[in-house]
PDB file of C-alpha atoms in Angstrom:
ATOM      1  CA  MET O   1     -10.966  -9.325 -48.711  1.00 46.00           C
ATOM      2  CA  LYS O   2     -12.591 -10.563 -51.987  1.00 50.00           C
ATOM      3  CA  THR O   3     -10.501 -12.096 -53.989  1.00 51.00           C
ATOM      4  CA  SER O   4     -11.137 -14.218 -57.557  1.00 51.00           C
ATOM      5  CA  PHE O   5     -10.480 -17.595 -57.620  1.00 51.00           C
ATOM      6  CA  GLU O   6      -8.075 -18.669 -61.132  1.00 60.00           C
ATOM      7  CA  LYS O   7      -9.724 -21.352 -62.966  1.00 66.00           C
ATOM      8  CA  ILE O   8      -7.371 -23.875 -62.436  1.00 74.00           C
ATOM      9  CA  ASP O   9      -7.351 -27.320 -64.439  1.00 70.00           C
ATOM     10  CA  ILE O  10      -7.409 -30.442 -60.905  1.00 72.00           C
ATOM     11  CA  GLY O  11      -7.318 -32.921 -63.679  1.00 74.00           C
ATOM     12  CA  SER O  12      -3.623 -32.856 -64.419  1.00 77.00           C
ATOM     13  CA  LEU O  13      -3.692 -32.137 -59.673  1.00 81.00           C
ATOM     14  CA  GLU O  14      -3.349 -35.461 -57.584  1.00 84.00           C
ATOM     15  CA  LEU O  15      -4.413 -33.546 -54.402  1.00 89.00           C
ATOM     16  CA  LYS O  16      -4.080 -35.256 -51.945  1.00 91.00           C
ATOM     17  CA  ASP O  17      -6.854 -34.734 -48.545  1.00 91.00           C
ATOM     18  CA  GLN O  18      -6.395 -33.854 -44.981  1.00 93.00           C
ATOM     19  CA  VAL O  19      -9.321 -33.939 -42.235  1.00 94.00           C
ATOM     20  CA  VAL O  20      -8.910 -30.984 -39.891  1.00 94.00           C
ATOM     21  CA  SER O  21     -11.696 -30.890 -38.391  1.00 94.00           C
ATOM     22  CA  ILE O  22     -14.277 -33.032 -37.429  1.00 94.00           C
ATOM     23  CA  ASN O  23     -17.739 -31.428 -35.555  1.00 95.00           C
ATOM     24  CA  ARG O  24     -21.002 -33.111 -34.492  1.00 94.00           C
ATOM     25  CA  VAL O  25     -24.049 -31.437 -34.535  1.00 91.00           C
ATOM     26  CA  THR O  26     -27.414 -32.428 -32.467  1.00 92.00           C
ATOM     27  CA  LYS O  27     -30.052 -30.493 -33.455  1.00 91.00           C
ATOM     28  CA  VAL O  28     -34.040 -31.669 -31.099  1.00 92.00           C
ATOM     29  CA  VAL O  29     -37.015 -31.982 -33.106  1.00 90.00           C
ATOM     30  CA  LYS O  30     -40.602 -33.064 -31.866  1.00 90.00           C
ATOM     31  CA  GLY O  31     -39.959 -36.506 -32.454  1.00 86.00           C
ATOM     32  CA  GLY O  32     -36.495 -36.289 -30.539  1.00 91.00           C
ATOM     33  CA  LYS O  33     -33.146 -35.371 -31.260  1.00 92.00           C
ATOM     34  CA  ASN O  34     -31.050 -35.324 -34.908  1.00 92.00           C
ATOM     35  CA  LEU O  35     -27.193 -35.867 -35.100  1.00 93.00           C
ATOM     36  CA  SER O  36     -25.253 -35.122 -38.467  1.00 95.00           C
ATOM     37  CA  PHE O  37     -21.292 -34.070 -39.162  1.00 96.00           C
ATOM     38  CA  SER O  38     -19.509 -31.357 -41.097  1.00 95.00           C
ATOM     39  CA  ALA O  39     -16.433 -31.530 -41.138  1.00 96.00           C
ATOM     40  CA  LEU O  40     -13.184 -29.108 -43.292  1.00 95.00           C
ATOM     41  CA  VAL O  41     -11.373 -30.798 -45.289  1.00 96.00           C
ATOM     42  CA  VAL O  42      -8.262 -29.386 -47.711  1.00 95.00           C
ATOM     43  CA  VAL O  43      -6.924 -31.173 -50.690  1.00 94.00           C
ATOM     44  CA  GLY O  44      -2.959 -30.152 -52.023  1.00 92.00           C
ATOM     45  CA  ASP O  45      -1.046 -31.521 -54.408  1.00 90.00           C
ATOM     46  CA  SER O  46       2.217 -30.681 -51.691  1.00 88.00           C
ATOM     47  CA  ALA O  47       3.391 -28.051 -55.061  1.00 87.00           C
ATOM     48  CA  GLY O  48       2.058 -24.685 -55.132  1.00 88.00           C
ATOM     49  CA  HIS O  49      -1.802 -26.459 -54.861  1.00 91.00           C
ATOM     50  CA  VAL O  50      -3.855 -26.338 -51.732  1.00 93.00           C
ATOM     51  CA  GLY O  51      -8.143 -25.529 -51.104  1.00 93.00           C
ATOM     52  CA  TYR O  52     -10.735 -26.448 -48.487  1.00 95.00           C
ATOM     53  CA  GLY O  53     -13.344 -27.341 -48.208  1.00 95.00           C
ATOM     54  CA  MET O  54     -16.700 -28.150 -46.189  1.00 95.00           C
ATOM     55  CA  GLY O  55     -19.030 -31.522 -46.344  1.00 95.00           C
ATOM     56  CA  LYS O  56     -22.111 -32.007 -43.715  1.00 95.00           C
ATOM     57  CA  ALA O  57     -24.057 -35.002 -43.571  1.00 95.00           C
ATOM     58  CA  ARG O  58     -25.366 -37.624 -41.221  1.00 94.00           C
ATOM     59  CA  GLU O  59     -22.123 -40.012 -41.003  1.00 94.00           C
ATOM     60  CA  VAL O  60     -19.109 -38.556 -41.042  1.00 94.00           C
ATOM     61  CA  SER O  61     -17.234 -40.663 -44.147  1.00 94.00           C
ATOM     62  CA  SER O  62     -20.580 -38.726 -46.426  1.00 95.00           C
ATOM     63  CA  ALA O  63     -19.340 -35.218 -44.560  1.00 96.00           C
ATOM     64  CA  ILE O  64     -15.708 -36.250 -46.193  1.00 95.00           C
ATOM     65  CA  LYS O  65     -16.858 -36.486 -49.086  1.00 95.00           C
ATOM     66  CA  LYS O  66     -19.215 -33.377 -49.450  1.00 95.00           C
ATOM     67  CA  GLY O  67     -16.214 -31.370 -48.035  1.00 95.00           C
ATOM     68  CA  VAL O  68     -13.394 -32.659 -50.266  1.00 94.00           C
ATOM     69  CA  GLU O  69     -15.675 -32.533 -53.956  1.00 94.00           C
ATOM     70  CA  ALA O  70     -16.622 -28.415 -51.623  1.00 94.00           C
ATOM     71  CA  ALA O  71     -12.843 -28.114 -51.834  1.00 93.00           C
ATOM     72  CA  LYS O  72     -10.880 -29.132 -54.728  1.00 92.00           C
ATOM     73  CA  LYS O  73     -13.853 -26.469 -56.228  1.00 90.00           C
ATOM     74  CA  ASN O  74     -11.123 -24.034 -54.741  1.00 89.00           C
ATOM     75  CA  ILE O  75      -8.145 -24.726 -55.164  1.00 91.00           C
ATOM     76  CA  VAL O  76      -5.901 -21.531 -54.815  1.00 90.00           C
ATOM     77  CA  ARG O  77      -1.558 -21.684 -56.669  1.00 89.00           C
ATOM     78  CA  VAL O  78       0.604 -20.846 -54.667  1.00 90.00           C
ATOM     79  CA  PRO O  79       3.945 -18.608 -54.999  1.00 88.00           C
ATOM     80  CA  ILE O  80       6.968 -20.871 -53.642  1.00 89.00           C
ATOM     81  CA  THR O  81      10.534 -19.950 -53.961  1.00 86.00           C
ATOM     82  CA  ASP O  82      13.075 -22.478 -55.917  1.00 81.00           C
ATOM     83  CA  LYS O  83      15.326 -22.034 -52.773  1.00 81.00           C
ATOM     84  CA  GLY O  84      14.424 -22.979 -49.873  1.00 76.00           C
ATOM     85  CA  SER O  85      10.477 -24.436 -50.591  1.00 85.00           C
ATOM     86  CA  THR O  86       9.520 -21.966 -48.492  1.00 90.00           C
ATOM     87  CA  ILE O  87       6.495 -17.388 -49.069  1.00 90.00           C
ATOM     88  CA  PRO O  88       8.581 -14.778 -51.161  1.00 87.00           C
ATOM     89  CA  HIS O  89       7.537 -13.104 -48.128  1.00 88.00           C
ATOM     90  CA  THR O  90       6.074 -11.969 -44.712  1.00 91.00           C
ATOM     91  CA  VAL O  91       2.124 -11.604 -45.252  1.00 93.00           C
ATOM     92  CA  THR O  92      -1.080 -11.277 -42.626  1.00 94.00           C
ATOM     93  CA  GLY O  93      -4.105 -13.202 -43.659  1.00 93.00           C
ATOM     94  CA  ARG O  94      -7.695 -12.286 -42.678  1.00 93.00           C
ATOM     95  CA  PHE O  95     -10.799 -14.344 -42.124  1.00 93.00           C
ATOM     96  CA  GLY O  96     -13.249 -12.396 -39.309  1.00 90.00           C
ATOM     97  CA  SER O  97     -11.608 -12.909 -36.150  1.00 91.00           C
ATOM     98  CA  GLY O  98      -9.435 -14.469 -37.510  1.00 91.00           C
ATOM     99  CA  ALA O  99      -6.057 -13.766 -38.750  1.00 93.00           C
ATOM    100  CA  VAL O 100      -2.941 -15.767 -39.499  1.00 94.00           C
ATOM    101  CA  LEU O 101       0.793 -14.429 -39.839  1.00 94.00           C
ATOM    102  CA  LEU O 102       3.376 -15.739 -42.170  1.00 94.00           C
ATOM    103  CA  LYS O 103       6.610 -15.700 -42.844  1.00 93.00           C
ATOM    104  CA  PRO O 104       9.365 -17.086 -44.736  1.00 91.00           C
ATOM    105  CA  ALA O 105      11.964 -18.916 -43.110  1.00 91.00           C
ATOM    106  CA  SER O 106      15.633 -20.237 -44.191  1.00 90.00           C
ATOM    107  CA  GLU O 107      16.532 -23.942 -45.662  1.00 89.00           C
ATOM    108  CA  GLY O 108      16.467 -26.209 -42.663  1.00 89.00           C
ATOM    109  CA  THR O 109      14.238 -24.807 -39.994  1.00 91.00           C
ATOM    110  CA  GLY O 110      10.999 -27.032 -41.100  1.00 92.00           C
ATOM    111  CA  VAL O 111       7.527 -26.388 -40.848  1.00 92.00           C
ATOM    112  CA  ILE O 112       6.630 -24.460 -37.323  1.00 92.00           C
ATOM    113  CA  ALA O 113       2.635 -24.355 -36.983  1.00 91.00           C
ATOM    114  CA  GLY O 114       0.689 -25.917 -35.112  1.00 85.00           C
ATOM    115  CA  GLY O 115      -3.473 -27.367 -36.420  1.00 85.00           C
ATOM    116  CA  ALA O 116      -5.446 -25.996 -39.248  1.00 91.00           C
ATOM    117  CA  VAL O 117      -1.927 -23.614 -40.568  1.00 93.00           C
ATOM    118  CA  ARG O 118       0.388 -26.340 -39.894  1.00 93.00           C
ATOM    119  CA  ALA O 119      -2.955 -28.856 -42.694  1.00 93.00           C
ATOM    120  CA  VAL O 120      -2.720 -25.919 -45.259  1.00 94.00           C
ATOM    121  CA  ILE O 121       1.445 -25.209 -45.606  1.00 94.00           C
ATOM    122  CA  THR O 122       2.173 -28.772 -45.785  1.00 93.00           C
ATOM    123  CA  ALA O 123      -0.431 -29.277 -48.401  1.00 92.00           C
ATOM    124  CA  ALA O 124       0.564 -26.614 -50.161  1.00 92.00           C
ATOM    125  CA  GLY O 125       4.183 -28.195 -50.613  1.00 91.00           C
ATOM    126  CA  ILE O 126       5.703 -25.336 -48.323  1.00 92.00           C
ATOM    127  CA  GLN O 127       8.069 -26.693 -46.511  1.00 91.00           C
ATOM    128  CA  ASN O 128      10.249 -24.602 -44.445  1.00 93.00           C
ATOM    129  CA  ILE O 129       7.906 -21.726 -42.817  1.00 93.00           C
ATOM    130  CA  LEU O 130       7.156 -19.487 -39.572  1.00 94.00           C
ATOM    131  CA  THR O 131       3.813 -19.347 -39.424  1.00 94.00           C
ATOM    132  CA  LYS O 132       1.887 -17.006 -35.710  1.00 93.00           C
ATOM    133  CA  SER O 133      -2.277 -17.609 -35.202  1.00 92.00           C
ATOM    134  CA  LEU O 134      -3.311 -13.915 -33.915  1.00 91.00           C
ATOM    135  CA  GLY O 135      -7.139 -14.657 -33.733  1.00 85.00           C
ATOM    136  CA  SER O 136      -9.617 -17.037 -33.249  1.00 88.00           C
ATOM    137  CA  THR O 137      -8.374 -20.274 -32.642  1.00 89.00           C
ATOM    138  CA  THR O 138     -11.661 -21.496 -34.131  1.00 91.00           C
ATOM    139  CA  ALA O 139     -10.487 -24.118 -37.201  1.00 92.00           C
ATOM    140  CA  HIS O 140     -12.977 -22.919 -40.035  1.00 93.00           C
ATOM    141  CA  ASN O 141     -11.385 -19.100 -39.481  1.00 94.00           C
ATOM    142  CA  VAL O 142      -7.464 -19.912 -39.385  1.00 94.00           C
ATOM    143  CA  VAL O 143      -8.209 -21.821 -42.131  1.00 94.00           C
ATOM    144  CA  LYS O 144      -9.612 -19.868 -44.122  1.00 93.00           C
ATOM    145  CA  ALA O 145      -7.421 -16.531 -42.917  1.00 94.00           C
ATOM    146  CA  THR O 146      -3.770 -18.896 -43.974  1.00 94.00           C
ATOM    147  CA  VAL O 147      -5.944 -19.429 -47.631  1.00 93.00           C
ATOM    148  CA  ASP O 148      -6.207 -15.656 -47.450  1.00 93.00           C
ATOM    149  CA  ALA O 149      -2.323 -14.925 -46.414  1.00 93.00           C
ATOM    150  CA  LEU O 150      -1.540 -17.646 -49.593  1.00 92.00           C
ATOM    151  CA  LEU O 151      -3.377 -15.477 -51.782  1.00 91.00           C
ATOM    152  CA  ARG O 152      -2.005 -12.337 -50.978  1.00 90.00           C
ATOM    153  CA  LEU O 153       1.984 -13.732 -51.900  1.00 89.00           C
ATOM    154  CA  LYS O 154       3.037 -11.625 -54.710  1.00 83.00           C
ATOM    155  CA  ARG O 155       6.001 -13.036 -57.558  1.00 75.00           C
ATOM    156  CA  PRO O 156       8.501 -10.913 -57.847  1.00 69.00           C
ATOM    157  CA  GLU O 157       9.432 -11.747 -61.220  1.00 69.00           C
ATOM    158  CA  ARG O 158       5.758 -10.358 -61.169  1.00 64.00           C
ATOM    159  CA  VAL O 159       6.253  -7.567 -58.642  1.00 66.00           C
ATOM    160  CA  ALA O 160       9.042  -6.168 -61.291  1.00 68.00           C
ATOM    161  CA  ARG O 161       6.552  -5.888 -63.695  1.00 68.00           C
ATOM    162  CA  LEU O 162       3.945  -3.890 -62.930  1.00 67.00           C
ATOM    163  CA  ARG O 163       6.452  -1.575 -61.043  1.00 69.00           C
ATOM    164  CA  GLY O 164       8.039  -1.429 -63.994  1.00 70.00           C
ATOM    165  CA  LYS O 165      12.279  -1.987 -63.034  1.00 69.00           C
ATOM    166  CA  GLU O 166      14.251  -5.403 -63.498  1.00 68.00           C
ATOM    167  CA  LEU O 167      14.290  -7.876 -60.572  1.00 60.00           C
ATOM    168  CA  ALA O 168      17.947  -6.733 -59.431  1.00 66.00           C
ATOM    169  CA  ASP O 169      15.683  -3.755 -58.075  1.00 64.00           C
ATOM    170  CA  ILE O 170      13.551  -4.947 -56.064  1.00 58.00           C
ATOM    171  CA  MET O 171      15.560  -8.141 -54.521  1.00 62.00           C
ATOM    172  CA  PRO O 172      16.079  -7.565 -50.607  1.00 59.00           C
ATOM    173  CA  ALA O 173      19.093  -5.695 -49.725  1.00 51.00           C
ATOM    174  CA  ASP O 174      20.969  -9.007 -48.802  1.00 48.00           C
ATOM    175  CA  GLU O 175      20.453 -10.960 -52.187  1.00 53.00           C
ATOM    176  CA  LYS O 176      22.388  -7.751 -53.930  1.00 50.00           C
ATOM    177  CA  ARG O 177      25.345  -7.718 -51.136  1.00 52.00           C
ATOM    178  CA  LYS O 178      25.724 -11.521 -52.210  1.00 51.00           C
ATOM    179  CA  LYS O 179      25.014 -11.353 -55.565  1.00 52.00           C
ATOM    180  CA  ALA O 180      27.779  -8.542 -55.835  1.00 53.00           C
ATOM    181  CA  GLU O 181      30.527 -10.171 -53.390  1.00 56.00           C
ATOM    182  CA  THR O 182      30.289 -13.714 -56.420  1.00 56.00           C
ATOM    183  CA  ALA O 183      30.612 -10.661 -59.388  1.00 56.00           C
ATOM    184  CA  VAL O 184      33.987  -9.903 -57.323  1.00 54.00           C
ATOM    185  CA  THR O 185      34.867 -13.175 -56.464  1.00 59.00           C
ATOM    186  CA  ALA O 186      34.128 -14.444 -60.126  1.00 57.00           C
ATOM    187  CA  SER O 187      36.244 -11.196 -62.069  1.00 57.00           C
ATOM    188  CA  THR O 188      38.764 -11.305 -60.401  1.00 55.00           C
ATOM    189  CA  PRO O 189      41.911 -11.836 -62.394  1.00 51.00           C
ATOM    190  CA  ALA O 190      44.683 -14.814 -61.106  1.00 46.00           C
ATOM    191  CA  ALA O 191      47.024 -11.792 -61.751  1.00 43.00           C
ATOM    192  CA  GLU O 192      45.613 -10.264 -58.391  1.00 50.00           C
ATOM    193  CA  ALA O 193      45.521 -13.187 -56.039  1.00 47.00           C
ATOM    194  CA  ALA O 194      50.343 -13.747 -56.740  1.00 48.00           C
ATOM    195  CA  PRO O 195      52.639 -12.276 -53.996  1.00 50.00           C
ATOM    196  CA  GLU O 196      53.668  -9.289 -56.046  1.00 52.00           C
ATOM    197  CA  ALA O 197      58.431  -9.836 -55.978  1.00 49.00           C
ATOM    198  CA  SER O 198      60.289  -7.529 -53.297  1.00 49.00           C
ATOM    199  CA  PRO O 199      61.253  -4.484 -54.773  1.00 51.00           C
ATOM    200  CA  THR O 200      65.478  -5.121 -52.505  1.00 49.00           C
ATOM    201  CA  ALA O 201      65.042  -8.635 -54.324  1.00 47.00           C
ATOM    202  CA  GLU O 202      64.715  -6.812 -58.359  1.00 50.00           C
ATOM    203  CA  SER O 203      68.423  -6.035 -60.813  1.00 48.00           C
ATOM    204  CA  THR O 204      68.411  -4.568 -63.915  1.00 50.00           C
ATOM    205  CA  PRO O 205      69.397  -7.399 -66.575  1.00 54.00           C
ATOM    206  CA  GLY O 206      73.523  -6.488 -67.221  1.00 54.00           C
ATOM    207  CA  GLU O 207      74.741  -4.949 -64.282  1.00 56.00           C
ATOM    208  CA  ALA O 208      76.300  -6.538 -60.902  1.00 56.00           C
ATOM    209  CA  PRO O 209      75.148  -6.429 -57.807  1.00 57.00           C
ATOM    210  CA  ALA O 210      76.688  -3.144 -55.456  1.00 59.00           C
ATOM    211  CA  PRO O 211      79.953  -4.011 -53.078  1.00 61.00           C
ATOM    212  CA  ALA O 212      78.708  -4.232 -49.690  1.00 58.00           C
ATOM    213  CA  PRO O 213      80.861  -0.877 -47.845  1.00 59.00           C
ATOM    214  CA  GLN O 214      83.538  -1.556 -46.465  1.00 61.00           C
ATOM    215  CA  ALA O 215      84.341  -0.799 -42.410  1.00 48.00           C
TER     216      ALA O 215
END
């Protein structure tokens, strides 16, 4: 999936980096062996921005530094719901032979993910989510598939605007039901809640009660 990255000013973001994997590469040459390292790094501000990058160098620290600089150039914005700090809908991302499934979760679930997926999710600031890796377990493919899934997410407001409808028209059925129940409860008058008097206890003003029949 070819996506266009939105230009984001990273100067105002407080980015934190996390190393996902470090791979040692040995190149055999005529004079012997040359060792180098490649580092896969994820950066994010835990507030809806995340990016990934890879760096190669003769030393680990230099490789990580290059990876961080590359990740800062690939920062993307992730839509996160205000309630529950989760994603708006279920989505699947793919890259190469890697595939990652992301599903929204209720508040208190936490991040159900492992390895490279967890690094991307926590860097983006998502607190409740269910994930499943369906394809390759290579860290590079998993990270790129996870970012691809996050790029496929759409905000409900944007979908409603594109369809020319109101936000309430595209909401799930359970959300509509909850809102309807809340509206009915709020509009119920207090008089309906009070118990009604028994019809046998009512009496017409000015009239004496009827005498009891004698045997």
